[in-house]
Short mmCIF file of C-alpha atoms and ligand atoms in Angstrom, two decimals:
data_model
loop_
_atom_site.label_atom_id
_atom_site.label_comp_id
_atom_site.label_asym_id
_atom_site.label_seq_id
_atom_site.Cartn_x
_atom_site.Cartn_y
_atom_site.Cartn_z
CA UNK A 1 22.90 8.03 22.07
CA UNK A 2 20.69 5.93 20.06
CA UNK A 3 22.51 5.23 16.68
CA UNK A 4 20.74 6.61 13.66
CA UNK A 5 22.07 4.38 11.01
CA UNK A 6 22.29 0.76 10.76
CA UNK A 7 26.06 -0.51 11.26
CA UNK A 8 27.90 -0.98 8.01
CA UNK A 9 27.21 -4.69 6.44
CA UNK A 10 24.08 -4.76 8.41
CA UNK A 11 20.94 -5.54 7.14
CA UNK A 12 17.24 -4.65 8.67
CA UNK A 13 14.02 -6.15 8.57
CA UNK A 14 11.05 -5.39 10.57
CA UNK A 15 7.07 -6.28 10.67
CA UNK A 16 4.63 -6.38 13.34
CA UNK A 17 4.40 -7.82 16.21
CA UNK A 18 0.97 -9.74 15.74
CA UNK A 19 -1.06 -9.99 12.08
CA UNK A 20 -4.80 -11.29 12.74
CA UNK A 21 -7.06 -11.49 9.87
CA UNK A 22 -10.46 -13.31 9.25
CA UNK A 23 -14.11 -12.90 9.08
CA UNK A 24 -15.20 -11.01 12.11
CA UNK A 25 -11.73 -10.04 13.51
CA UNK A 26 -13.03 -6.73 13.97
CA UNK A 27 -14.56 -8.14 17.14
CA UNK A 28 -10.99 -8.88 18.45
CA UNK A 29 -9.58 -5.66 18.36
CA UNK A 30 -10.14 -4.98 21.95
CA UNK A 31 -8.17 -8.22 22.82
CA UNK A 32 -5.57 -7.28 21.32
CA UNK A 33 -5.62 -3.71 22.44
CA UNK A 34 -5.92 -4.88 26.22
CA UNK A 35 -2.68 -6.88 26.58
CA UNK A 36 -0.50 -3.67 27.95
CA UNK A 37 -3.18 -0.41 27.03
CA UNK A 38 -5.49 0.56 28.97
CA UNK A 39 -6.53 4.16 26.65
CA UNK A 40 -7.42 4.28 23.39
CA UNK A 41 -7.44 6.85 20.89
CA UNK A 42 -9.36 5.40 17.98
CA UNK A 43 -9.57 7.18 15.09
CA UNK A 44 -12.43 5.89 12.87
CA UNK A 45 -13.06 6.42 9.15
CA UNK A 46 -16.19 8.71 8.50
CA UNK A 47 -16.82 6.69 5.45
CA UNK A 48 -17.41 3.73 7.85
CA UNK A 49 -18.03 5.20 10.82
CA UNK A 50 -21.42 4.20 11.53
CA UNK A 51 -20.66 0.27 10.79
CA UNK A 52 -17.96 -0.11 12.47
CA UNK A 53 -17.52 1.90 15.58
CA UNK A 54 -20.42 -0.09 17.93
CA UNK A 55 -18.65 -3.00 17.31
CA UNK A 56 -14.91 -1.54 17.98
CA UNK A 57 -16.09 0.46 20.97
CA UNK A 58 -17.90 -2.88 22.07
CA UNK A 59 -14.55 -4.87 21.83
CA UNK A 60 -12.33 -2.32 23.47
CA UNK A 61 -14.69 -1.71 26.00
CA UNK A 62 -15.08 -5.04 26.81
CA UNK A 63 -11.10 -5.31 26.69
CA UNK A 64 -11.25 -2.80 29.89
CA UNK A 65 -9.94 -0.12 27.38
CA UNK A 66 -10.75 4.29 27.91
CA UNK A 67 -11.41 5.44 24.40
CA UNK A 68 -11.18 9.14 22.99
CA UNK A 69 -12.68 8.24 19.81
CA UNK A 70 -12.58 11.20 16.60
CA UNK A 71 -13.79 10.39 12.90
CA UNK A 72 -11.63 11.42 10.37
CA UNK A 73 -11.51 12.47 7.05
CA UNK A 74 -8.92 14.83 6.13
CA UNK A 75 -6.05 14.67 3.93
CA UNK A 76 -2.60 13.40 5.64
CA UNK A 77 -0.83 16.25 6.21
CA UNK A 78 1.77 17.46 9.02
CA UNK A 79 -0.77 20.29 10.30
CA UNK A 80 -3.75 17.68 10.34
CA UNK A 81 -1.39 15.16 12.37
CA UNK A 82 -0.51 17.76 14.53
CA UNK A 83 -4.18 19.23 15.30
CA UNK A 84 -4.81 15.62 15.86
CA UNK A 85 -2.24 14.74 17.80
CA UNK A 86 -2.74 17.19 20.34
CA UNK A 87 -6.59 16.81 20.80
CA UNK A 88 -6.18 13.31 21.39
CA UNK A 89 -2.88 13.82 24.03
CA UNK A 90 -5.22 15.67 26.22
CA UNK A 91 -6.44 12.47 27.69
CA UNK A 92 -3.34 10.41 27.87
CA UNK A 93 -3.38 7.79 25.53
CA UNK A 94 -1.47 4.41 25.52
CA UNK A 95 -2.23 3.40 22.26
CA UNK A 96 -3.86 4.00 18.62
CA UNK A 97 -6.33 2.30 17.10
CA UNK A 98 -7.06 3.45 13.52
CA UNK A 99 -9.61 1.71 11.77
CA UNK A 100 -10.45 2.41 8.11
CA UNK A 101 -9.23 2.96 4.29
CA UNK A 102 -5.31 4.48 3.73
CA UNK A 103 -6.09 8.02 4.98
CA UNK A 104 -7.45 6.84 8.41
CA UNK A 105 -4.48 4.25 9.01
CA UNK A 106 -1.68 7.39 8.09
CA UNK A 107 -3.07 9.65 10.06
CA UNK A 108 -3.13 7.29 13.21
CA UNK A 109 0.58 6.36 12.56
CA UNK A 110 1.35 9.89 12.12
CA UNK A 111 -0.52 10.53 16.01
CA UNK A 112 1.16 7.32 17.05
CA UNK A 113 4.57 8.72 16.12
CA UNK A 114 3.55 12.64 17.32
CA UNK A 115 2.92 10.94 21.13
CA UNK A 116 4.94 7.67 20.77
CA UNK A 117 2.90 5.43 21.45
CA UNK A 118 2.39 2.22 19.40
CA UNK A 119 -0.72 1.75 17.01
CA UNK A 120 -2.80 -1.28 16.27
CA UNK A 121 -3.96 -0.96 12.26
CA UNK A 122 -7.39 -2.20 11.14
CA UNK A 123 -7.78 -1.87 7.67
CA UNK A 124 -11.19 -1.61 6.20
CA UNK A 125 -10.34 -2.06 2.69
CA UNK A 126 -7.25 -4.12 0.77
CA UNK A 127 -6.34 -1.23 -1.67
CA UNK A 128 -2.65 -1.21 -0.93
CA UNK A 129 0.74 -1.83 1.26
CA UNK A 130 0.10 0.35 3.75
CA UNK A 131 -1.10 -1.20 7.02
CA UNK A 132 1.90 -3.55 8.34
CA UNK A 133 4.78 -0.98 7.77
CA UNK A 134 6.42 2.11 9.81
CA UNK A 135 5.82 4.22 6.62
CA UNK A 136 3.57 7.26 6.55
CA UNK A 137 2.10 8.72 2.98
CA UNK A 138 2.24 12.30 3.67
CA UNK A 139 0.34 15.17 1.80
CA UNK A 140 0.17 18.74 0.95
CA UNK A 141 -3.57 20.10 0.89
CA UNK A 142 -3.33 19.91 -3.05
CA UNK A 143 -2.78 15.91 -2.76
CA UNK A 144 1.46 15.68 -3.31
CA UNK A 145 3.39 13.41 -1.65
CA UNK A 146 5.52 15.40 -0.36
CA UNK A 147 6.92 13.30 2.40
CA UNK A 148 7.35 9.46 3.84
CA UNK A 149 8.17 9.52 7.05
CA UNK A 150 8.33 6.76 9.33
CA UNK A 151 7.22 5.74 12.74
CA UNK A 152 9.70 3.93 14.79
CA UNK A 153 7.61 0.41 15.11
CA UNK A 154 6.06 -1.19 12.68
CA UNK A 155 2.00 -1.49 14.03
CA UNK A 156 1.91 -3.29 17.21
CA UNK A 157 -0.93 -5.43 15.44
CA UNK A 158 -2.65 -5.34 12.20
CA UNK A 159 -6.44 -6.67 12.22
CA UNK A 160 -7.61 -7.53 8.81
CA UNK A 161 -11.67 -8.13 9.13
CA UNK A 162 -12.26 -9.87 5.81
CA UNK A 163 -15.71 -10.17 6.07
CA UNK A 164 -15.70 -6.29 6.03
CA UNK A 165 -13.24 -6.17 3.48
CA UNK A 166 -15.04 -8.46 0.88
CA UNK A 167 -18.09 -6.50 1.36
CA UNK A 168 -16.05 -3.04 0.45
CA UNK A 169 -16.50 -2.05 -3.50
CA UNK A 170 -14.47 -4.02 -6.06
CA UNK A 171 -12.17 -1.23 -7.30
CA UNK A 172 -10.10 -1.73 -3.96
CA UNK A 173 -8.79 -4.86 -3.78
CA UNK A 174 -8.02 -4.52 -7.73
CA UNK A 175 -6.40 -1.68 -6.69
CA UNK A 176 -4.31 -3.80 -3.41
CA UNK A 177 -3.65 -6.50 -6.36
CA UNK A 178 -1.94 -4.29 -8.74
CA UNK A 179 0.05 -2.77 -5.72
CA UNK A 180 0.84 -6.41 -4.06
CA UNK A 181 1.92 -7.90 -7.88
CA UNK A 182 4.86 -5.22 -8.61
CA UNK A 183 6.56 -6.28 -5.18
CA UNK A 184 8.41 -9.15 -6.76
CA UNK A 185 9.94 -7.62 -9.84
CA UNK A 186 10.57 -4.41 -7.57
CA UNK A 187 12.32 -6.69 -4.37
CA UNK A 188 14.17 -8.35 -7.66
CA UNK A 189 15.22 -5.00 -8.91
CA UNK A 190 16.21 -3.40 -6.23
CA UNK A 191 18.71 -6.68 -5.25
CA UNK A 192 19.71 -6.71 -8.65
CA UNK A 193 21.20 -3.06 -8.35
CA UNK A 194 22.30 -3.14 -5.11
CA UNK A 195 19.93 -0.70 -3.84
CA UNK A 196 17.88 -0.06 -0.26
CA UNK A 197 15.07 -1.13 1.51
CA UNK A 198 12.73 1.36 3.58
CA UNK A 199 15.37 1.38 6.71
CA UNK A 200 18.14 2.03 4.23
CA UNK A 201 20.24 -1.23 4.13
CA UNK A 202 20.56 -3.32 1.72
CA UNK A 203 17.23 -6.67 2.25
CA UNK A 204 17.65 -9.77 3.73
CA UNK A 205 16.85 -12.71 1.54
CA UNK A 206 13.04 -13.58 3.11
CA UNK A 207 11.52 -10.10 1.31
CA UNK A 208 12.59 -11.74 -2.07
CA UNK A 209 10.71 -14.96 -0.87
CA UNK A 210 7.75 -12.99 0.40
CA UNK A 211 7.43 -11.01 -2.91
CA UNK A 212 7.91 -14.14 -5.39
CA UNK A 213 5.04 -16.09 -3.06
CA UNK A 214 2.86 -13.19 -3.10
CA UNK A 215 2.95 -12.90 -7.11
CA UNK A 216 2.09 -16.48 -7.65
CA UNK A 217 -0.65 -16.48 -5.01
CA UNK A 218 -2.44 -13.41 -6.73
CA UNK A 219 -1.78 -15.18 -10.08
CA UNK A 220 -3.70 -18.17 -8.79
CA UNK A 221 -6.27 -16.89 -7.14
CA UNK A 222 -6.87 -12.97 -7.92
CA UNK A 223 -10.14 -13.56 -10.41
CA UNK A 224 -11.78 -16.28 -7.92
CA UNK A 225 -10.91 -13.89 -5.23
CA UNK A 226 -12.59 -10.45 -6.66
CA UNK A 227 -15.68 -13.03 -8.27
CA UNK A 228 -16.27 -14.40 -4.16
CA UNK A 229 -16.67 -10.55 -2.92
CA UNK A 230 -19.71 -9.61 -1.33
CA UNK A 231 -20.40 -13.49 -0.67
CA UNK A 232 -22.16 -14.72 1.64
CA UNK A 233 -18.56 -16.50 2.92
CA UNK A 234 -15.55 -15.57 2.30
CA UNK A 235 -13.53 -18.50 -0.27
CA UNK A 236 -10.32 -19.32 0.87
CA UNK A 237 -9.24 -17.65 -2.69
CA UNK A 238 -10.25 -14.17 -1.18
CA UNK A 239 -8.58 -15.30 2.05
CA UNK A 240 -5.08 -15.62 0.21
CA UNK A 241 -5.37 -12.77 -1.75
CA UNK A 242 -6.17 -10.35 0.92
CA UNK A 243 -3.09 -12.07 2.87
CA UNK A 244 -0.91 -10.95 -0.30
CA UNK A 245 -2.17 -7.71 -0.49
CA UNK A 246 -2.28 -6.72 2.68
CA UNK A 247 0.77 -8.69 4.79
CA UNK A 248 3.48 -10.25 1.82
CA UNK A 249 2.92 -7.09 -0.07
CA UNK A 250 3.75 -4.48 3.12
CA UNK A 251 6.25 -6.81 4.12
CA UNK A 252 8.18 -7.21 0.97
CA UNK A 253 8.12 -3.22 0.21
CA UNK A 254 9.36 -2.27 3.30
CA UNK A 255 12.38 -4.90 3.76
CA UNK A 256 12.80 -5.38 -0.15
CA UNK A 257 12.72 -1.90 -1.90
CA UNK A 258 11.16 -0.38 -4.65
CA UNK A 259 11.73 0.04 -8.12
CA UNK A 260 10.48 1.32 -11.28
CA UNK A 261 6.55 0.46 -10.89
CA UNK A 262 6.39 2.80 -7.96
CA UNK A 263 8.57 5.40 -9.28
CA UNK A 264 6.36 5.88 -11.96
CA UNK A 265 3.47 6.67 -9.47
CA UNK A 266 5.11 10.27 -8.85
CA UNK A 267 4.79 10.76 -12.36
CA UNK A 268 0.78 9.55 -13.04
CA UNK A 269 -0.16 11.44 -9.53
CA UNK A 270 1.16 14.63 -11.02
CA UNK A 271 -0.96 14.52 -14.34
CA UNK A 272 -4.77 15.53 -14.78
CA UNK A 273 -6.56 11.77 -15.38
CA UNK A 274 -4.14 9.57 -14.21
CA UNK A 275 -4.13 11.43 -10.40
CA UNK A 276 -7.45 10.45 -9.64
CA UNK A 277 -6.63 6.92 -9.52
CA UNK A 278 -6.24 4.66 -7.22
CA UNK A 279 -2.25 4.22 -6.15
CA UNK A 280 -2.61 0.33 -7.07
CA UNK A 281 -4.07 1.45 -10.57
CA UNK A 282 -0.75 3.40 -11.30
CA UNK A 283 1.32 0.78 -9.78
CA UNK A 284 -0.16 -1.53 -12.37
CA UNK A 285 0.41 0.75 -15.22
CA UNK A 286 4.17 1.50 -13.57
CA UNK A 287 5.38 -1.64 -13.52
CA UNK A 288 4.48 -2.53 -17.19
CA UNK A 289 6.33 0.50 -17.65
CA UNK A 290 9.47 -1.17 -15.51
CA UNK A 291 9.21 -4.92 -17.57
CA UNK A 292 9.82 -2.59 -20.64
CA UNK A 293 12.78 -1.45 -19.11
CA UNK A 294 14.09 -4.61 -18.21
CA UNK A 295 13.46 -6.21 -21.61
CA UNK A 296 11.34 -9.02 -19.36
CA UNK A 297 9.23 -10.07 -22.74
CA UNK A 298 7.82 -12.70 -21.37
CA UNK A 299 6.51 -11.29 -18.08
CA UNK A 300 5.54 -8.51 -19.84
CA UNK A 301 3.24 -10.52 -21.74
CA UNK A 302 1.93 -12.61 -18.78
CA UNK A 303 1.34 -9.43 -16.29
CA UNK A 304 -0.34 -7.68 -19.40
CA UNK A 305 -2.83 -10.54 -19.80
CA UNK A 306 -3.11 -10.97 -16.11
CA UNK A 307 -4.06 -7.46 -16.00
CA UNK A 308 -6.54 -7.99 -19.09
CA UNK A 309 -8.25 -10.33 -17.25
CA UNK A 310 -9.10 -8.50 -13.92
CA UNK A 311 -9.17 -5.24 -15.53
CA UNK A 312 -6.80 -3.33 -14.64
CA UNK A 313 -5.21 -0.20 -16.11
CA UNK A 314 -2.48 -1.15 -18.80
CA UNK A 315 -1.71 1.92 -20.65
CA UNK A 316 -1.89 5.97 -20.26
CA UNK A 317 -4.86 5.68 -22.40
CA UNK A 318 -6.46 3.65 -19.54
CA UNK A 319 -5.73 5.85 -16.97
CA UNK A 320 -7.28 8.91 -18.83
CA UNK A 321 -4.00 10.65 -19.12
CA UNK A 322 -2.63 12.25 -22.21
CA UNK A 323 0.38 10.53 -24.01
CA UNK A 324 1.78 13.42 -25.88
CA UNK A 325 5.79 13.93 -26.09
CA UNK A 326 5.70 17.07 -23.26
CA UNK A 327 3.34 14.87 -20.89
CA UNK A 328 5.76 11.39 -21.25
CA UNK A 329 8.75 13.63 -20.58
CA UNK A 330 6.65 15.46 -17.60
CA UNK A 331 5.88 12.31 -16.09
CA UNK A 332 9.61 10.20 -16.28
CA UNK A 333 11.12 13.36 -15.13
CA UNK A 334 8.93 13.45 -12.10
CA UNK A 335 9.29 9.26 -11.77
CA UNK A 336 13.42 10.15 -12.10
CA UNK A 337 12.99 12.38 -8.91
CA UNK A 338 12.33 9.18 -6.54
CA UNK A 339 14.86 7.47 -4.98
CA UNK A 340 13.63 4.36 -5.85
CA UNK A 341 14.25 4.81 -9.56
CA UNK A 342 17.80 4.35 -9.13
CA UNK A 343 17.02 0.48 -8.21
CA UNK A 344 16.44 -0.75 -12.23
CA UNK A 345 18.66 -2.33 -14.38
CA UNK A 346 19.52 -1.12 -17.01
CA UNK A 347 19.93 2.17 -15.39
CA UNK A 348 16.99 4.17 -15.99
CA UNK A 349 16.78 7.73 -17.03
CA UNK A 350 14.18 10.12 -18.34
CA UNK A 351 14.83 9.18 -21.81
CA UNK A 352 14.75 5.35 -20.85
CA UNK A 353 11.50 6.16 -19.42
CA UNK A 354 10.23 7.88 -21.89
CA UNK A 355 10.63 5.10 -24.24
CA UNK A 356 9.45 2.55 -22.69
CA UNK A 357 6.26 4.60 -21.94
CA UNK A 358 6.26 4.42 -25.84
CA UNK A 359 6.27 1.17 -26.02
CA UNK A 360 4.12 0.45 -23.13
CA UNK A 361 1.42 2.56 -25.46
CA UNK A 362 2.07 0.80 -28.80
CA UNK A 363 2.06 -2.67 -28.01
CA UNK A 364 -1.49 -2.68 -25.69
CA UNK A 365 -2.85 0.09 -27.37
CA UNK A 366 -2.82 -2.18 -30.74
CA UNK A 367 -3.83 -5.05 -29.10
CA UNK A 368 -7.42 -6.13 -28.06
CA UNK A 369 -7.85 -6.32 -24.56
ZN1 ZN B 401 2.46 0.77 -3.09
#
């Protein structure tokens, strides 16, 4: 029998095997896909479809590879995994190659978990954690998380094109900033209070290190990095800050834990206006909600003027949600339903919440951006 939980004292961390990332590593997927496959199901992003699958068929071909390839565009849920899951095991796959934005990716790890087999990841946008870790963002058909399970590996490889990736709209990486900055003050929290990582133990020290890097890269180089997109190059600004947002930032949520900031998103998803946005947007928003919390002054004022100067959401009134009494007490009770929540200090509760979304409103709403 294969143990189900982690011995007592023990603690996990996991990543992939191989991270690859660089203008034109799209080309290299089939490399990588080659050393032990030999069939492919690649599952391509409609949105992209057409500019990236000669190219990805080219490599894998040329890596000797089958492929059963399928665009994709549904919502993550179970039945869409499953329909997919057994069209593609019709011709015996060995691996999955998914290749597009956070949809695309979940639904491949949810096929690479249906058949067990492992999945290379190829993001086509840096909008959030996603890519690197065993986690899967599950839906209803309304678009709830309902569910995160996880696969058993983390992706056998994650290939991070970032030619492709600067030339994606701006709103995305903005979006994998405001995701990648929480990770340090959430890693911190969640140490702090003695909580859990993603494989339920309590993290290892190198998440902590991860996170605390990643927030002073994007500090440093977040508003060269969205100014270089759609260059002719890409700066070695946008190089670091797609490494943040898409490897320190999946590593240090999986092995560090959550907190506040993306407790909160269970709240914003649930409300007309804020729902529609992007999951870094309420991220962003979430974890000026969790320096409230903490009393953190003065990184309250530095992530608020950080966030000022990219543009990105600081208050309900940003996010086009309401802020009346029944909507703040709507949305903590909803951010008090994850897990995660428990993993602030003070202990947080619905009224905690609710008054530091108060706060969050009065101070930036006041104050010019
Ligand atoms: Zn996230």
């Amino acid at each position: 029998m294969v143990p189900t939980t982690a011995p007592p004292g023990a603690r996990i961390y996991s990543s992939p095997l191989r991270y690859v990332q660089g203008p034109g590593a799209l080309d290299q997927v089939g490399r990588f896909a080659a050393l032990g496959h030999s069939r492919a199901a690649l599952l391509l992003d409609s949105f992209i479809a057409d500019e990236i699958e000669p190219r990805l068929v080219r490599s894998l071909e040329a890596g000797g590879l089958v492929i059963d390839c399928r665009r994709v565009s549904d919502e993550v849920t179970a039945g869409n995994i499953a329909d997919l899951a057994a069209e593609f095991a019709v011709g015996r796959p060995d691996l999955v190659v998914a290749a597009g934005g956070g949809k695309t990716l979940d639904l491949g790890k949810g096929v690479s978990a249906a058949l067990s087999i492992p999945i290379i990841t190829v993001p086509t946008i840096a909008s959030n954690d996603g890519p690197t870790s065993r986690v899967i963002a599950q839906y209803d058909d309304e678009h709830r998380l309902i569910a995160t399970p996880t696969m058993s590996f983390n992706p056998e490889a994650v290939i991070v094109d970032t030619a492709l990736i600067s030339g994606a709209p701006r709103r995305f990486l903005l979006s994998g900033i405001g995701d990648a900055l929480a990770k340090t003050f959430e890693a911190g929290a969640t140490a702090r209070a003695g909580g859990l990582n993603s494989h339920s133990t309590a993290p290892l020290s190198l998440p902590l290190a991860i996170a605390a890097h990643c927030y002073s890269v994007l500090l440093r180089d977040s508003a060269s990095a969205l100014r270089d997109l759609g260059g002719p190059t890409v700066s070695a600004e946008l190089e670091n800050v797609i490494e943040a947002v898409v490897l320190m930032s999946g590593l240090a949520f999986e092995n560090g834990g959550l907190s506040l900031a993306h407790a909160m998103t269970r709240g914003l998803m649930a409300e007309s206006g804020s729902s529609s946005h992007l999951h870094g947007f309420q991220v962003a928003y979430g974890l000026l909600v969790q320096l409230t919390h903490e009393g953190d002054e003065a990184e309250f004022e530095r992530v608020s003027r950080f966030f000022d100067a990219v543009e990105l959401p600081r208050t309900l009134h940003d996010l086009g949600a309401a802020s009346d009494d029944d909507t703040l007490r709507r949305m903590a009770t909803a951010a008090m339903s994850a897990p995660h929540a428990r993993h602030s200090t003070p202990t947080a509760s619905v009224d905690s919440l609710i008054g530091a979304m108060e706060s969050v409103e009065s101070t930036l709403e006041e104050r010019p951006a």
